[in-house]
Amino acid sequence: MTEDFLHYAWRYQHFNSNHLQTTQGQNLTILAIGEHNRHAGPDFLNARLRIEDTYWAGNVEVHLKASDWLLHRHEKDPAYANVILHVVLDEDQAIYDPNGERIPCLELRRLLDPNLCSAYYRMLNNNLWVPCQNHWQEVKTLSVKLWLERVMVERLEAKTELVKRFLDFNQGDWEEVCYQLLLRNFGLSVNLDPCEQVARSLPLKLIGRHRDNLLQIEALLFGQAGLLEPDFVEKYPQQLQGEYRFLRQKYGLEPMAASNWKFLRMRPANFPTMRLAQFAVLLYQGSNLFSKILAAQDVEELANLFSVTLHGYWSEHYTFDKPSTRKLKHLGSSFIELLILNACIPLIFYYGMYTQDSKYCDKALRFLQELPPEANHIIDGWKKLGFEPEDAGQTQALIHLKRMYCDQRQCLHCAVGAAILK
């Protein structure tokens, strides 16, 4: 038995509530279970009860054993002074409030439905890819979609934590935040951190002084990335190296170690050299990216902001001093969709939260639904269960559902899991 299960049983009143009595034999009527509290303090706030002929309003605390009250030191916490009912599996000890009055206790062990308990144990302890996958199809499609909409927002809110961290670090400079967030995501999952390190070491305002010179922008990015240290054979990397040495001395820059970058088992198109060269062109092509992202009216307009093609040296190289077949290299549609999904949409959504302007939050959610569904191993797993996502909003929700609910066995906090148990 888990405390989470008792929370669930109390929240949905999944126990025999006929002729309830406290452990002291007092008649108990539940008028309102209270509001589930996910923060510090009692588990359910503003509950209403009748014990014998007295009406009570206050909070409810849930534990497996009554003695957990003392184990958690609630007797020393003023937040628990207004607990009017202690709900437990077993009352192994009487608990008293600060005034010396015994706190009424409801013991659930004999009131719980054995079938419900068995179903919960089976769901909690199986080794299936999704704990409830054998019953997934039993839940109404509308219920699943409504839950996914809520989980989609949860996923987006979780992603905005990074935007908040960047905004705090940059003291409210949104353009700098946008630049750092985009460069971080140019690294994909493998080189996220090195890209972020380059962005933090190379302020956008400094790059802005050289905005009209692509060679210097590249030199700054590659130099700070630690990729201009070798003795090059070809003329172009030698030029970059010379530019960076001058700019490094001018601005007092310190490059990172080249060993931070990962090239192995990567497609050449995703090499960090490719992504840094493309990001340099993006900065060269225009300024005020954050303002343009905010102003975009649809995903197509957003995607056009990232229309980048490499010419010259990079049309016949994927990395320095190693020629390849000549080819114009541009940001592919799938890569741009990832940028929009992981950088632009969280940025727009958090800006709406920060400014308390719901139109930006609504726009971010709309953009999620305009993007096509993602393709990855988690989504493949859901498809095998018969769920075909309609857009990126649903795939983001399914990823969050799998990682944060299914893998963590948080079935009681999931509307689908709760519906199956019910």
Coordinates of C-alpha atoms in Angstrom, one line a residue, residues 4 7 11-12 35-45 147 150 154 405 410 412-414:
D4 CA -0.6 8.0 -2.9
H7 CA -4.8 10.1 -1.3
R11 CA -10.0 12.2 -3.2
Y12 CA -12.5 10.1 -5.1
E35 CA -9.0 20.8 -2.2
H36 CA -6.1 18.6 -3.1
N37 CA -2.9 20.5 -2.0
R38 CA 0.2 19.8 -4.1
H39 CA 2.4 22.1 -2.1
A40 CA 3.7 22.2 1.5
G41 CA 1.1 21.7 4.3
P42 CA -1.9 19.4 4.8
D43 CA -3.0 17.2 1.9
F44 CA -6.5 18.5 1.5
L45 CA -7.5 22.1 2.4
W147 CA -6.2 14.5 -20.4
R150 CA -3.8 19.1 -19.9
E154 CA 2.2 20.5 -18.3
Y405 CA 3.5 9.4 -15.3
Q410 CA 2.1 7.8 -11.2
L412 CA -3.2 7.6 -9.6
H413 CA -2.3 11.1 -10.8
C414 CA -3.2 10.3 -14.4

